[in-house]
Amino acid sequence: QAGAVDAIMFSNEASLPYLTDVDTVTVAAMARAIGELKSEISAPFGVNVLWDPMASLDLAVAVGAAFVREIFTGVYASDFGLWDTECGRVIRHQHAIGAENVRLLFNIVPESAAYLAPRDLADLAKSTVFNSRPDALCVSGLTAGTETSSQILRQVKDAVPEVPVFANTGVNAENVAEQLAIAD
């Protein structure tokens, strides 16, 4: 916060291998940790219960998070198995639990996964924005901590200039200027 960050993200990055239906204990532990820290946080914060968008939204409501970063759209083959995100069901859940004010950051290039049917990334970004109305799009590298490709980041940003696009992984002191020249 003192370093002028725009927001803070809480995520269960170390819960490998990831689940698409996360155990309640993971969400409870994250809620406890965030609850203990919340009084010390002045920046907006968000949550991501890795690869479970429903649990991510539930946690966001429970702890008063401003946003959720998650993979909301698509059907994937991944290192962790097949996975259907069921975006329509997730968005309806968002409204059912009163989380309309929680901003949704859609990761459209999930780590360790690929769309079952290959699609052009620009078309994917455009259809995601049209069909699902994300608050922002996130573009990732191959794994957590891996630098986001500037070329892929540019392709997404050029396709949907009206939507914020974030470099989701691997931004560091050496590449931050290059990444921020493209990303929002």
mmCIF file of C-alpha atoms in Angstrom:
data_model
loop_
_atom_site.group_PDB
_atom_site.id
_atom_site.type_symbol
_atom_site.label_atom_id
_atom_site.label_comp_id
_atom_site.label_asym_id
_atom_site.label_seq_id
_atom_site.Cartn_x
_atom_site.Cartn_y
_atom_site.Cartn_z
ATOM 1 C CA GLN A 1 0.000 0.000 0.000
ATOM 2 C CA ALA A 2 2.774 2.420 0.861
ATOM 3 C CA GLY A 3 4.372 1.417 -2.458
ATOM 4 C CA ALA A 4 1.448 2.959 -4.374
ATOM 5 C CA VAL A 5 -0.230 -0.250 -5.513
ATOM 6 C CA ASP A 6 -3.683 0.171 -7.012
ATOM 7 C CA ALA A 7 -5.149 -2.922 -5.352
ATOM 8 C CA ILE A 8 -4.315 -6.089 -3.420
ATOM 9 C CA MET A 9 -5.179 -9.641 -4.505
ATOM 10 C CA PHE A 10 -5.779 -12.577 -2.172
ATOM 11 C CA SER A 11 -5.518 -15.953 -3.879
ATOM 12 C CA ASN A 12 -4.873 -19.579 -3.013
ATOM 13 C CA GLU A 13 -1.987 -19.880 -5.499
ATOM 14 C CA ALA A 14 -0.311 -22.636 -3.455
ATOM 15 C CA SER A 15 -3.381 -24.922 -3.439
ATOM 16 C CA LEU A 16 -1.936 -27.134 -6.167
ATOM 17 C CA PRO A 17 -3.286 -29.016 -7.955
ATOM 18 C CA TYR A 18 -6.257 -26.679 -8.397
ATOM 19 C CA LEU A 19 -9.868 -27.811 -8.115
ATOM 20 C CA THR A 20 -12.885 -26.525 -10.034
ATOM 21 C CA ASP A 21 -15.075 -27.190 -6.982
ATOM 22 C CA VAL A 22 -12.970 -26.040 -4.043
ATOM 23 C CA ASP A 23 -13.431 -27.518 -0.576
ATOM 24 C CA THR A 24 -15.229 -25.330 1.959
ATOM 25 C CA VAL A 25 -12.187 -25.348 4.242
ATOM 26 C CA THR A 26 -10.157 -23.455 1.615
ATOM 27 C CA VAL A 27 -12.738 -20.675 1.383
ATOM 28 C CA ALA A 28 -13.127 -20.575 5.170
ATOM 29 C CA ALA A 29 -9.361 -20.313 5.685
ATOM 30 C CA MET A 30 -9.102 -17.534 3.126
ATOM 31 C CA ALA A 31 -12.011 -15.675 4.744
ATOM 32 C CA ARG A 32 -10.332 -15.980 8.142
ATOM 33 C CA ALA A 33 -6.989 -14.693 6.843
ATOM 34 C CA ILE A 34 -8.594 -11.775 5.008
ATOM 35 C CA GLY A 35 -10.770 -10.990 8.034
ATOM 36 C CA GLU A 36 -7.673 -10.804 10.238
ATOM 37 C CA LEU A 37 -5.949 -8.429 7.799
ATOM 38 C CA LYS A 38 -8.896 -6.333 6.631
ATOM 39 C CA SER A 39 -8.499 -3.573 9.225
ATOM 40 C CA GLU A 40 -4.927 -3.014 7.978
ATOM 41 C CA ILE A 41 -5.923 -2.690 4.313
ATOM 42 C CA SER A 42 -6.610 0.737 2.859
ATOM 43 C CA ALA A 43 -6.309 -0.171 -0.839
ATOM 44 C CA PRO A 44 -9.151 -1.928 -2.674
ATOM 45 C CA PHE A 45 -8.729 -5.688 -2.561
ATOM 46 C CA GLY A 46 -9.951 -8.646 -4.524
ATOM 47 C CA VAL A 47 -10.085 -12.409 -4.248
ATOM 48 C CA ASN A 48 -9.541 -15.455 -6.417
ATOM 49 C CA VAL A 49 -10.335 -18.968 -5.209
ATOM 50 C CA LEU A 50 -8.486 -20.721 -7.984
ATOM 51 C CA TRP A 51 -10.485 -22.286 -10.433
ATOM 52 C CA ASP A 52 -13.820 -21.944 -8.647
ATOM 53 C CA PRO A 53 -15.698 -18.792 -9.702
ATOM 54 C CA MET A 54 -18.708 -19.531 -7.473
ATOM 55 C CA ALA A 55 -16.507 -19.833 -4.388
ATOM 56 C CA SER A 56 -14.641 -16.691 -5.450
ATOM 57 C CA LEU A 57 -17.883 -14.702 -5.571
ATOM 58 C CA ASP A 58 -19.065 -16.133 -2.256
ATOM 59 C CA LEU A 59 -15.758 -15.188 -0.626
ATOM 60 C CA ALA A 60 -15.902 -11.696 -2.144
ATOM 61 C CA VAL A 61 -19.307 -11.082 -0.583
ATOM 62 C CA ALA A 62 -18.239 -12.523 2.780
ATOM 63 C CA VAL A 63 -15.154 -10.312 3.106
ATOM 64 C CA GLY A 64 -16.316 -7.204 1.217
ATOM 65 C CA ALA A 65 -13.904 -7.566 -1.701
ATOM 66 C CA ALA A 66 -14.101 -5.037 -4.519
ATOM 67 C CA PHE A 67 -13.333 -7.525 -7.281
ATOM 68 C CA VAL A 68 -12.867 -11.148 -8.274
ATOM 69 C CA ARG A 69 -10.234 -12.368 -10.715
ATOM 70 C CA GLU A 70 -11.206 -15.714 -12.181
ATOM 71 C CA ILE A 71 -11.597 -17.735 -15.329
ATOM 72 C CA PHE A 72 -15.282 -17.164 -16.038
ATOM 73 C CA THR A 73 -15.655 -18.199 -19.676
ATOM 74 C CA GLY A 74 -14.704 -21.163 -21.825
ATOM 75 C CA VAL A 75 -14.239 -24.919 -21.799
ATOM 76 C CA TYR A 76 -10.677 -26.081 -21.279
ATOM 77 C CA ALA A 77 -8.335 -29.025 -21.311
ATOM 78 C CA SER A 78 -5.853 -28.390 -18.529
ATOM 79 C CA ASP A 79 -3.156 -29.989 -16.430
ATOM 80 C CA PHE A 80 -5.930 -30.501 -13.867
ATOM 81 C CA GLY A 81 -8.489 -32.110 -16.201
ATOM 82 C CA LEU A 82 -11.424 -30.942 -18.314
ATOM 83 C CA TRP A 83 -13.194 -27.859 -17.127
ATOM 84 C CA ASP A 84 -16.380 -25.998 -18.090
ATOM 85 C CA THR A 85 -16.636 -22.592 -16.446
ATOM 86 C CA GLU A 86 -20.427 -22.194 -16.917
ATOM 87 C CA CYS A 87 -20.319 -18.407 -17.115
ATOM 88 C CA GLY A 88 -24.097 -17.975 -17.334
ATOM 89 C CA ARG A 89 -24.580 -19.878 -14.096
ATOM 90 C CA VAL A 90 -21.833 -17.874 -12.391
ATOM 91 C CA ILE A 91 -23.266 -14.490 -13.430
ATOM 92 C CA ARG A 92 -26.723 -15.525 -12.244
ATOM 93 C CA HIS A 93 -25.143 -16.565 -8.930
ATOM 94 C CA GLN A 94 -23.500 -13.132 -8.704
ATOM 95 C CA HIS A 95 -26.933 -11.507 -8.871
ATOM 96 C CA ALA A 96 -28.565 -14.061 -6.555
ATOM 97 C CA ILE A 97 -26.083 -13.331 -3.750
ATOM 98 C CA GLY A 98 -26.205 -9.549 -4.162
ATOM 99 C CA ALA A 99 -22.701 -9.218 -5.586
ATOM 100 C CA GLU A 100 -23.556 -6.900 -8.489
ATOM 101 C CA ASN A 101 -21.074 -4.353 -7.092
ATOM 102 C CA VAL A 102 -18.198 -6.871 -7.193
ATOM 103 C CA ARG A 103 -16.164 -6.196 -10.332
ATOM 104 C CA LEU A 104 -15.284 -9.212 -12.446
ATOM 105 C CA LEU A 105 -11.810 -9.529 -13.948
ATOM 106 C CA PHE A 106 -11.988 -12.271 -16.582
ATOM 107 C CA ASN A 107 -8.798 -14.234 -17.157
ATOM 108 C CA ILE A 108 -9.092 -15.190 -20.826
ATOM 109 C CA VAL A 109 -5.721 -16.924 -21.108
ATOM 110 C CA PRO A 110 -5.691 -19.252 -18.100
ATOM 111 C CA GLU A 111 -2.418 -20.731 -16.951
ATOM 112 C CA SER A 112 -1.796 -24.424 -17.699
ATOM 113 C CA ALA A 113 -4.910 -24.717 -19.892
ATOM 114 C CA ALA A 114 -6.122 -24.313 -23.463
ATOM 115 C CA TYR A 115 -9.524 -23.960 -25.089
ATOM 116 C CA LEU A 116 -10.850 -27.292 -26.289
ATOM 117 C CA ALA A 117 -11.518 -25.792 -29.718
ATOM 118 C CA PRO A 118 -8.739 -23.409 -30.767
ATOM 119 C CA ARG A 119 -9.986 -19.863 -31.287
ATOM 120 C CA ASP A 120 -8.330 -16.690 -32.445
ATOM 121 C CA LEU A 121 -7.463 -14.688 -29.321
ATOM 122 C CA ALA A 122 -8.806 -11.412 -30.735
ATOM 123 C CA ASP A 123 -12.132 -13.089 -31.553
ATOM 124 C CA LEU A 124 -12.191 -14.676 -28.109
ATOM 125 C CA ALA A 125 -11.642 -11.299 -26.437
ATOM 126 C CA LYS A 126 -14.385 -9.677 -28.529
ATOM 127 C CA SER A 127 -16.925 -12.437 -27.899
ATOM 128 C CA THR A 128 -16.132 -12.494 -24.171
ATOM 129 C CA VAL A 129 -16.748 -8.752 -23.943
ATOM 130 C CA PHE A 130 -19.941 -8.958 -26.015
ATOM 131 C CA ASN A 131 -21.451 -12.009 -24.296
ATOM 132 C CA SER A 132 -20.299 -11.655 -20.702
ATOM 133 C CA ARG A 133 -19.643 -7.952 -20.031
ATOM 134 C CA PRO A 134 -16.426 -8.258 -17.985
ATOM 135 C CA ASP A 135 -15.140 -5.268 -16.042
ATOM 136 C CA ALA A 136 -11.621 -6.108 -17.274
ATOM 137 C CA LEU A 137 -9.715 -8.857 -19.081
ATOM 138 C CA CYS A 138 -6.584 -10.531 -17.711
ATOM 139 C CA VAL A 139 -3.909 -12.098 -19.898
ATOM 140 C CA SER A 140 -1.541 -14.652 -18.357
ATOM 141 C CA GLY A 141 1.694 -16.432 -19.058
ATOM 142 C CA LEU A 142 1.928 -20.224 -19.116
ATOM 143 C CA THR A 143 2.057 -20.596 -15.314
ATOM 144 C CA ALA A 144 1.737 -18.379 -12.248
ATOM 145 C CA GLY A 145 4.681 -15.994 -12.188
ATOM 146 C CA THR A 146 5.499 -16.477 -15.890
ATOM 147 C CA GLU A 147 5.722 -13.241 -17.858
ATOM 148 C CA THR A 148 2.715 -12.382 -19.988
ATOM 149 C CA SER A 149 3.655 -12.234 -23.658
ATOM 150 C CA SER A 150 3.701 -8.625 -24.871
ATOM 151 C CA GLN A 151 2.491 -9.834 -28.267
ATOM 152 C CA ILE A 152 -0.538 -11.610 -26.776
ATOM 153 C CA LEU A 153 -1.240 -8.668 -24.471
ATOM 154 C CA ARG A 154 -1.176 -6.305 -27.480
ATOM 155 C CA GLN A 155 -3.461 -8.606 -29.485
ATOM 156 C CA VAL A 156 -6.089 -8.556 -26.724
ATOM 157 C CA LYS A 157 -5.768 -4.811 -26.077
ATOM 158 C CA ASP A 158 -6.119 -4.016 -29.790
ATOM 159 C CA ALA A 159 -9.192 -6.257 -30.062
ATOM 160 C CA VAL A 160 -11.075 -4.635 -27.159
ATOM 161 C CA PRO A 161 -9.660 -1.147 -26.529
ATOM 162 C CA GLU A 162 -12.804 -0.153 -24.618
ATOM 163 C CA VAL A 163 -12.116 -2.677 -21.829
ATOM 164 C CA PRO A 164 -9.218 -2.549 -19.351
ATOM 165 C CA VAL A 165 -6.667 -5.297 -20.088
ATOM 166 C CA PHE A 166 -4.255 -6.417 -17.368
ATOM 167 C CA ALA A 167 -1.006 -8.380 -17.499
ATOM 168 C CA ASN A 168 -2.051 -11.115 -15.089
ATOM 169 C CA THR A 169 1.236 -12.883 -14.388
ATOM 170 C CA GLY A 170 4.960 -12.286 -14.234
ATOM 171 C CA VAL A 171 5.165 -8.504 -14.029
ATOM 172 C CA ASN A 172 8.399 -7.584 -12.248
ATOM 173 C CA ALA A 173 10.912 -4.750 -11.912
ATOM 174 C CA GLU A 174 12.647 -5.723 -15.154
ATOM 175 C CA ASN A 175 9.558 -5.806 -17.406
ATOM 176 C CA VAL A 176 7.037 -3.500 -15.745
ATOM 177 C CA ALA A 177 7.656 -0.584 -18.137
ATOM 178 C CA GLU A 178 7.168 -2.795 -21.209
ATOM 179 C CA GLN A 179 4.049 -4.440 -19.757
ATOM 180 C CA LEU A 180 2.471 -1.133 -18.694
ATOM 181 C CA ALA A 181 3.131 0.379 -22.123
ATOM 182 C CA ILE A 182 0.444 -2.028 -23.350
ATOM 183 C CA ALA A 183 -1.640 -3.072 -20.352
ATOM 184 C CA ASP A 184 -3.900 -0.875 -18.255
#
